[in-house]
Coordinates of C-alpha atoms in Angstrom, one line a residue:
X1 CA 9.1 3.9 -8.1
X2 CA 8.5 4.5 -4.0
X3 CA 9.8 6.9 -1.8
X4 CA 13.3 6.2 -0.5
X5 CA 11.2 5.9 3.5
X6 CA 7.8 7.1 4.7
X7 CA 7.6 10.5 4.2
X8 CA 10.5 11.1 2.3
X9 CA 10.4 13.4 -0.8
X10 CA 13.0 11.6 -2.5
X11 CA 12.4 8.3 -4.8
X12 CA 13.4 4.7 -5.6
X13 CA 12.9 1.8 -8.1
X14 CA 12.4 -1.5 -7.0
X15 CA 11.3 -4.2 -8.9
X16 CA 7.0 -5.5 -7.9
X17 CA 5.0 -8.7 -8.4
X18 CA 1.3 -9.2 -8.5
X19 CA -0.6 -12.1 -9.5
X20 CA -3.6 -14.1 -8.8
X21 CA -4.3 -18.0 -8.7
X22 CA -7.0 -20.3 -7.4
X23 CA -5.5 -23.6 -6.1
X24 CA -8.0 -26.3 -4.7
X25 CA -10.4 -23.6 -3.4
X26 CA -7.6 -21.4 -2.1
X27 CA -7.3 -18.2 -3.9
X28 CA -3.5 -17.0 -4.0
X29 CA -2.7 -13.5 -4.6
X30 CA 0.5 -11.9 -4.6
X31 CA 0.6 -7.4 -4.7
X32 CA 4.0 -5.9 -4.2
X33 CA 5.2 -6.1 -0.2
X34 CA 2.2 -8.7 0.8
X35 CA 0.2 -11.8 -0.4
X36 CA -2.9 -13.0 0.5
X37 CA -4.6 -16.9 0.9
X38 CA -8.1 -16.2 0.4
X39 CA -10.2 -19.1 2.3
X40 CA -13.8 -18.2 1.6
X41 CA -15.2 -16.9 -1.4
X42 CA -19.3 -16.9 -1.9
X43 CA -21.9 -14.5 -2.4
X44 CA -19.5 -11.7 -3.2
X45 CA -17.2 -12.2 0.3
X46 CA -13.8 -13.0 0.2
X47 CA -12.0 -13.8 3.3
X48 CA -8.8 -15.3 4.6
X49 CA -5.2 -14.3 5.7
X50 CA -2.2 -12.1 4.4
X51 CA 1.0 -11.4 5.1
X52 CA 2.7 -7.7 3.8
X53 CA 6.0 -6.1 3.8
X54 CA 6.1 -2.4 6.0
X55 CA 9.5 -0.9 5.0
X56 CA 11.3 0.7 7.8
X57 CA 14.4 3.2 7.1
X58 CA 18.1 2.7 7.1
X59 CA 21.0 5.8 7.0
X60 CA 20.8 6.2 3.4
X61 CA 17.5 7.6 2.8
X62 CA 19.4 10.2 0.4
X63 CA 18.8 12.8 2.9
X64 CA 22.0 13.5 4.8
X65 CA 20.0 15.2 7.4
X66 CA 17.6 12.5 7.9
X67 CA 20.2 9.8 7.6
X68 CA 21.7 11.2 11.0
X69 CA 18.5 9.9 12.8
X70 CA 18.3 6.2 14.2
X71 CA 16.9 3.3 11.9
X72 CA 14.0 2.1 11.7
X73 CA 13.4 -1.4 11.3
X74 CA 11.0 -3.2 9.0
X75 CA 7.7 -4.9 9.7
X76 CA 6.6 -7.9 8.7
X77 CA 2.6 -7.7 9.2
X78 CA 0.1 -10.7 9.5
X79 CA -3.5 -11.3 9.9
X80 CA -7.1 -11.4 8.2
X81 CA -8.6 -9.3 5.7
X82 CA -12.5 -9.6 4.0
X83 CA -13.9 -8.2 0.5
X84 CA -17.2 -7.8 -0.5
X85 CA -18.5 -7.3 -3.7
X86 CA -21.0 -4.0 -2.8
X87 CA -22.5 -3.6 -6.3
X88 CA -22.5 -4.5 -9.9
X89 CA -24.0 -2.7 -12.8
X90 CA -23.8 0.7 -12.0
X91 CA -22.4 2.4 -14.8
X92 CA -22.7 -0.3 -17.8
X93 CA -23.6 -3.9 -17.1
X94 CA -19.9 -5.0 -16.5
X95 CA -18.5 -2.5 -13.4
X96 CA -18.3 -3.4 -10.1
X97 CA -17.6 -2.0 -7.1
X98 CA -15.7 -3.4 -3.9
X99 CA -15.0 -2.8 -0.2
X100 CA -12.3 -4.0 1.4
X101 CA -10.6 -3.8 4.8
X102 CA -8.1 -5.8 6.8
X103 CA -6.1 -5.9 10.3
X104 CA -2.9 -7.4 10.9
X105 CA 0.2 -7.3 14.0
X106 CA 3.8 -7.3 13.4
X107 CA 5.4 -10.7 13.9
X108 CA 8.8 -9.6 14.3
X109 CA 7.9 -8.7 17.6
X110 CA 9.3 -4.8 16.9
X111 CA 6.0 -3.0 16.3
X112 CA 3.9 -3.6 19.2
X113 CA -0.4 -2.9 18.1
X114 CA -2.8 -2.8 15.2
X115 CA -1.4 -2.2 11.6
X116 CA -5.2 -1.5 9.8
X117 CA -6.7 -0.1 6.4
X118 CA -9.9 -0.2 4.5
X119 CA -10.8 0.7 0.9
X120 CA -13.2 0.8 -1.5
X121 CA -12.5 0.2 -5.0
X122 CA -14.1 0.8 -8.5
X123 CA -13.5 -1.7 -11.7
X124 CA -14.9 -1.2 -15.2
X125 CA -14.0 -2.4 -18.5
X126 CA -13.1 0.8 -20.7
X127 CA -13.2 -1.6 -23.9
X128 CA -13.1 -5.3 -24.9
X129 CA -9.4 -5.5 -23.9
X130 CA -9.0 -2.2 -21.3
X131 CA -9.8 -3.0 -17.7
X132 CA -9.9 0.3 -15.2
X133 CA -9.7 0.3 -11.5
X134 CA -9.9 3.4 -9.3
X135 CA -9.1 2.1 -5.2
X136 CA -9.5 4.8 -2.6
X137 CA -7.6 3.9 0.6
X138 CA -6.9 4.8 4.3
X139 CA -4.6 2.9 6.5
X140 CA -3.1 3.3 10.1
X141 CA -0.8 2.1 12.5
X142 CA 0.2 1.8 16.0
X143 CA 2.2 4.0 18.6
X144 CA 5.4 1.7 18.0
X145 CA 5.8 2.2 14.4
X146 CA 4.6 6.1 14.4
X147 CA 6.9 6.7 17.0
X148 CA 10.2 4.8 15.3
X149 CA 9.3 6.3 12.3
X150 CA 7.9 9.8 12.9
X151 CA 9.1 10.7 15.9
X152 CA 12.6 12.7 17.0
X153 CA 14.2 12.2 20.2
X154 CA 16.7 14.2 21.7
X155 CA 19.4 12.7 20.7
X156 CA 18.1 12.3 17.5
X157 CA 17.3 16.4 17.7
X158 CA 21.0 17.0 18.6
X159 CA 22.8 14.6 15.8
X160 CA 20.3 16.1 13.1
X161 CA 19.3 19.4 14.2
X162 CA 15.4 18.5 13.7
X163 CA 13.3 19.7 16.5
X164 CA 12.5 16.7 19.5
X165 CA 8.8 15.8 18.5
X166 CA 6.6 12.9 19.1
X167 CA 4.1 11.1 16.5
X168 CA 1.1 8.8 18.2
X169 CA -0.4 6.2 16.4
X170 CA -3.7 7.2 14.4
X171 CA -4.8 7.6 10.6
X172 CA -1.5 7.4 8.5
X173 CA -2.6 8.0 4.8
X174 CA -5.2 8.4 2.4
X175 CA -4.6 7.6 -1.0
X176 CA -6.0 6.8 -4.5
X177 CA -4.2 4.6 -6.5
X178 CA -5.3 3.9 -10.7
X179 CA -4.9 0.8 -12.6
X180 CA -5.4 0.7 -16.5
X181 CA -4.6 -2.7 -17.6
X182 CA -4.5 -3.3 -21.8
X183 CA -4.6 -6.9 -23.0
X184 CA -2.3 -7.3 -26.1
X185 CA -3.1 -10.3 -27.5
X186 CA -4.9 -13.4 -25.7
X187 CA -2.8 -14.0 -23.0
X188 CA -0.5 -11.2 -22.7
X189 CA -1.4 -7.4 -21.0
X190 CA 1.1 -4.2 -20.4
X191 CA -0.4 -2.9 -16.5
X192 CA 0.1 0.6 -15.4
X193 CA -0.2 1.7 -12.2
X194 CA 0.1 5.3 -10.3
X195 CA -0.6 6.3 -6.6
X196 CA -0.6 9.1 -4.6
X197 CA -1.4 9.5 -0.6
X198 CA -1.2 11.9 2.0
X199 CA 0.1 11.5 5.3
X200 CA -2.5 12.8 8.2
X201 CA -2.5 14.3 11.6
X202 CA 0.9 13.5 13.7
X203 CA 2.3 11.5 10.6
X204 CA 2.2 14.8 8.4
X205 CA 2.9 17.4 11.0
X206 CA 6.4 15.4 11.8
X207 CA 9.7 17.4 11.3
X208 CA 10.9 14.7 9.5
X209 CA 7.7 15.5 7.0
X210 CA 7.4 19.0 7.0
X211 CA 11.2 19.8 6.9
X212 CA 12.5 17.4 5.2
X213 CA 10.1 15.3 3.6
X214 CA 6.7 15.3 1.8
X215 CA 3.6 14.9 2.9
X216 CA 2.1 13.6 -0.6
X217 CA 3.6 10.5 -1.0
X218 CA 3.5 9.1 -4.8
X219 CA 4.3 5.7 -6.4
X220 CA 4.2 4.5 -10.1
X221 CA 4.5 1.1 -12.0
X222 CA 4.9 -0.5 -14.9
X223 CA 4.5 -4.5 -15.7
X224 CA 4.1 -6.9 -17.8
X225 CA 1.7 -9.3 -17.4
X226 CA 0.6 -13.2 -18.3
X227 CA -2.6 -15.4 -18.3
X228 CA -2.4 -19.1 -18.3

Protein backbone atom coordinates (compact mmCIF):
# COMPACT_ATOMS: atom_id res chain seq x y z
CA UNK A 1 0.00 0.00 0.00
CA UNK A 2 1.46 3.63 -1.31
CA UNK A 3 -0.04 6.81 -1.61
CA UNK A 4 -2.17 7.27 -4.67
CA UNK A 5 0.99 10.39 -5.69
CA UNK A 6 3.57 12.24 -3.62
CA UNK A 7 1.96 13.85 -1.02
CA UNK A 8 -1.30 12.53 -1.35
CA UNK A 9 -3.28 11.45 1.78
CA UNK A 10 -5.15 8.89 -0.01
CA UNK A 11 -3.81 5.06 -0.72
CA UNK A 12 -3.12 2.26 -3.22
CA UNK A 13 -2.22 -1.42 -3.52
CA UNK A 14 0.16 -2.48 -6.00
CA UNK A 15 1.76 -5.57 -6.17
CA UNK A 16 6.17 -5.39 -5.07
CA UNK A 17 9.24 -7.58 -5.69
CA UNK A 18 12.41 -7.90 -3.87
CA UNK A 19 15.08 -10.37 -4.17
CA UNK A 20 18.71 -10.85 -4.20
CA UNK A 21 21.21 -13.06 -6.36
CA UNK A 22 24.90 -13.36 -6.95
CA UNK A 23 25.64 -14.26 -10.61
CA UNK A 24 29.37 -14.70 -11.68
CA UNK A 25 30.52 -11.95 -9.15
CA UNK A 26 27.59 -9.72 -9.99
CA UNK A 27 25.24 -9.24 -7.16
CA UNK A 28 21.54 -8.73 -8.45
CA UNK A 29 19.00 -7.20 -6.38
CA UNK A 30 15.61 -6.31 -7.15
CA UNK A 31 13.42 -3.79 -4.23
CA UNK A 32 9.98 -2.59 -5.45
CA UNK A 33 10.39 0.46 -8.32
CA UNK A 34 14.41 -0.09 -8.78
CA UNK A 35 17.15 -2.85 -9.08
CA UNK A 36 20.54 -2.74 -8.47
CA UNK A 37 23.91 -4.71 -10.22
CA UNK A 38 26.34 -4.63 -7.56
CA UNK A 39 30.01 -4.74 -9.25
CA UNK A 40 32.37 -4.67 -6.24
CA UNK A 41 31.88 -6.20 -3.06
CA UNK A 42 35.08 -6.46 -0.49
CA UNK A 43 35.97 -5.41 2.80
CA UNK A 44 32.38 -4.42 3.62
CA UNK A 45 31.87 -2.01 0.31
CA UNK A 46 29.49 -2.65 -2.18
CA UNK A 47 29.24 -0.70 -5.23
CA UNK A 48 27.82 -0.65 -8.65
CA UNK A 49 24.71 0.70 -10.65
CA UNK A 50 20.80 0.92 -10.28
CA UNK A 51 18.09 1.81 -11.98
CA UNK A 52 14.50 2.82 -9.85
CA UNK A 53 10.98 3.72 -10.72
CA UNK A 54 9.86 7.62 -9.50
CA UNK A 55 6.09 7.63 -9.97
CA UNK A 56 4.66 10.76 -11.35
CA UNK A 57 0.72 11.63 -11.12
CA UNK A 58 -2.07 11.21 -13.58
CA UNK A 59 -5.88 12.79 -13.13
CA UNK A 60 -7.05 10.18 -10.98
CA UNK A 61 -5.26 10.59 -7.89
CA UNK A 62 -8.80 10.19 -6.02
CA UNK A 63 -8.75 13.78 -5.22
CA UNK A 64 -11.11 15.61 -7.59
CA UNK A 65 -9.45 18.78 -6.67
CA UNK A 66 -6.00 17.64 -7.34
CA UNK A 67 -7.00 15.75 -10.41
CA UNK A 68 -7.79 19.23 -12.06
CA UNK A 69 -3.93 19.99 -11.95
CA UNK A 70 -1.64 18.98 -14.97
CA UNK A 71 0.15 15.46 -14.89
CA UNK A 72 3.07 14.68 -13.89
CA UNK A 73 5.05 12.30 -15.68
CA UNK A 74 7.17 9.47 -14.37
CA UNK A 75 10.94 9.10 -13.95
CA UNK A 76 12.94 6.55 -14.71
CA UNK A 77 16.28 7.26 -12.54
CA UNK A 78 19.86 5.76 -13.18
CA UNK A 79 23.20 5.82 -11.73
CA UNK A 80 25.68 4.46 -8.97
CA UNK A 81 25.15 3.81 -5.52
CA UNK A 82 27.94 2.41 -2.60
CA UNK A 83 27.30 0.41 0.88
CA UNK A 84 29.52 0.01 3.48
CA UNK A 85 29.35 -2.26 6.12
CA UNK A 86 30.10 0.49 9.30
CA UNK A 87 30.04 -2.03 12.24
CA UNK A 88 29.37 -5.47 13.43
CA UNK A 89 28.80 -6.71 16.91
CA UNK A 90 27.23 -4.03 18.58
CA UNK A 91 24.44 -5.30 20.27
CA UNK A 92 25.02 -9.28 20.19
CA UNK A 93 27.66 -10.92 18.02
CA UNK A 94 25.37 -11.11 14.90
CA UNK A 95 23.99 -7.21 14.15
CA UNK A 96 25.27 -5.07 11.84
CA UNK A 97 25.00 -1.92 10.81
CA UNK A 98 25.11 -0.22 7.19
CA UNK A 99 25.43 3.13 5.41
CA UNK A 100 24.34 3.60 2.27
CA UNK A 101 23.90 6.40 -0.30
CA UNK A 102 23.36 6.76 -4.03
CA UNK A 103 22.90 9.44 -7.04
CA UNK A 104 21.15 8.94 -10.11
CA UNK A 105 19.61 11.34 -13.34
CA UNK A 106 16.45 10.79 -15.06
CA UNK A 107 16.93 9.16 -18.44
CA UNK A 108 13.71 9.93 -19.88
CA UNK A 109 15.05 13.19 -20.40
CA UNK A 110 11.81 14.84 -18.38
CA UNK A 111 13.53 15.62 -15.01
CA UNK A 112 16.46 17.63 -15.62
CA UNK A 113 19.30 17.33 -12.24
CA UNK A 114 20.28 15.07 -9.32
CA UNK A 115 17.76 12.52 -7.94
CA UNK A 116 19.96 11.56 -4.39
CA UNK A 117 19.40 9.77 -0.93
CA UNK A 118 21.54 8.30 1.81
CA UNK A 119 20.65 5.94 4.72
CA UNK A 120 21.88 4.10 7.33
CA UNK A 121 20.49 0.94 8.34
CA UNK A 122 20.35 -1.49 11.35
CA UNK A 123 20.02 -5.50 10.97
CA UNK A 124 19.88 -8.03 13.85
CA UNK A 125 18.65 -11.36 14.28
CA UNK A 126 15.65 -11.33 16.91
CA UNK A 127 15.95 -15.32 17.03
CA UNK A 128 17.28 -18.34 15.10
CA UNK A 129 14.64 -17.76 12.33
CA UNK A 130 13.57 -13.75 12.95
CA UNK A 131 15.75 -11.26 11.02
CA UNK A 132 15.02 -7.27 12.02
CA UNK A 133 16.02 -4.35 10.08
CA UNK A 134 15.38 -0.70 11.07
CA UNK A 135 16.70 1.84 7.69
CA UNK A 136 16.55 5.51 8.44
CA UNK A 137 16.48 7.47 5.10
CA UNK A 138 16.61 10.93 3.45
CA UNK A 139 16.29 11.57 -0.18
CA UNK A 140 16.00 14.61 -2.60
CA UNK A 141 15.48 15.81 -5.89
CA UNK A 142 15.86 18.44 -8.44
CA UNK A 143 14.01 21.71 -9.42
CA UNK A 144 12.32 19.74 -12.46
CA UNK A 145 10.63 17.14 -10.54
CA UNK A 146 9.69 19.51 -7.32
CA UNK A 147 8.39 21.85 -9.50
CA UNK A 148 6.02 19.25 -11.80
CA UNK A 149 5.11 17.76 -8.84
CA UNK A 150 4.81 20.36 -6.00
CA UNK A 151 4.32 23.27 -7.60
CA UNK A 152 0.90 25.26 -8.88
CA UNK A 153 0.80 27.51 -11.70
CA UNK A 154 -1.76 29.80 -12.62
CA UNK A 155 -3.55 27.98 -14.61
CA UNK A 156 -3.35 25.18 -12.55
CA UNK A 157 -4.51 27.80 -9.49
CA UNK A 158 -7.51 28.82 -11.68
CA UNK A 159 -8.77 25.10 -12.88
CA UNK A 160 -8.27 23.86 -9.08
CA UNK A 161 -8.75 26.79 -6.96
CA UNK A 162 -5.25 25.89 -5.07
CA UNK A 163 -3.15 28.94 -4.49
CA UNK A 164 -0.18 29.62 -7.44
CA UNK A 165 3.00 28.45 -5.49
CA UNK A 166 6.37 27.24 -6.36
CA UNK A 167 8.47 24.19 -4.85
CA UNK A 168 12.51 24.25 -5.50
CA UNK A 169 14.42 21.35 -5.40
CA UNK A 170 16.04 20.42 -1.89
CA UNK A 171 15.58 17.64 0.91
CA UNK A 172 12.29 15.70 -0.06
CA UNK A 173 11.73 13.09 2.85
CA UNK A 174 12.94 11.54 5.80
CA UNK A 175 11.71 8.32 6.61
CA UNK A 176 12.12 5.04 8.67
CA UNK A 177 11.03 2.03 7.19
CA UNK A 178 11.00 -1.67 9.42
CA UNK A 179 11.46 -5.04 8.19
CA UNK A 180 10.70 -8.24 10.37
CA UNK A 181 11.31 -11.20 8.24
CA UNK A 182 10.17 -14.89 9.90
CA UNK A 183 11.67 -18.00 8.24
CA UNK A 184 8.99 -20.77 8.22
CA UNK A 185 10.63 -23.70 7.42
CA UNK A 186 14.11 -24.05 5.54
CA UNK A 187 13.51 -22.29 2.62
CA UNK A 188 10.45 -20.45 2.94
CA UNK A 189 9.86 -16.76 5.05
CA UNK A 190 6.51 -14.51 5.47
CA UNK A 191 8.37 -10.54 5.20
CA UNK A 192 6.62 -7.63 6.59
CA UNK A 193 7.41 -4.34 5.87
CA UNK A 194 5.98 -0.68 7.14
CA UNK A 195 7.29 2.85 6.32
CA UNK A 196 6.59 6.19 7.11
CA UNK A 197 8.35 9.64 5.83
CA UNK A 198 7.81 13.16 6.01
CA UNK A 199 8.01 15.52 3.35
CA UNK A 200 10.40 18.73 4.17
CA UNK A 201 10.80 22.34 3.38
CA UNK A 202 9.03 23.41 -0.06
CA UNK A 203 7.85 19.68 -0.62
CA UNK A 204 5.68 19.96 2.72
CA UNK A 205 4.69 23.49 2.71
CA UNK A 206 2.99 22.84 -1.00
CA UNK A 207 -0.83 23.50 -1.33
CA UNK A 208 -1.11 20.49 -2.85
CA UNK A 209 0.38 19.00 0.75
CA UNK A 210 -0.97 21.13 3.18
CA UNK A 211 -4.58 21.41 1.61
CA UNK A 212 -5.01 18.54 0.13
CA UNK A 213 -2.54 16.05 0.97
CA UNK A 214 -0.38 14.72 3.79
CA UNK A 215 2.78 15.51 4.75
CA UNK A 216 3.47 11.99 6.46
CA UNK A 217 3.61 9.79 3.84
CA UNK A 218 3.16 5.91 4.88
CA UNK A 219 3.54 2.52 3.05
CA UNK A 220 3.10 -1.16 4.18
CA UNK A 221 3.85 -4.72 2.72
CA UNK A 222 3.30 -8.02 2.96
CA UNK A 223 5.36 -10.94 0.98
CA UNK A 224 6.11 -14.06 0.66
CA UNK A 225 9.40 -15.10 0.28
CA UNK A 226 11.83 -18.07 -1.19
CA UNK A 227 15.44 -19.35 -0.79
CA UNK A 228 17.13 -21.54 -3.31
Amino acid sequence: AIPESPGADSYRFIPFAAGRVRLEGVVLQVEGPGISAGFIDQNGIEAGAYVRYYGGRDDDTGDIVVDLLPEADNAVVTGGFVRYLAAEGLLNPYDRVYFSGRLGMDVTGEYSGVFWSGSAAYATPLSRTTLFIANLSVSGSPDDYADALFSVTANGSAASGLPVYTAQSGIQDIGLTLFLDQQVTDNWSVTGIFGVSRLQGDYADSPIVTIRGDDMQYFAGLGIGRRF
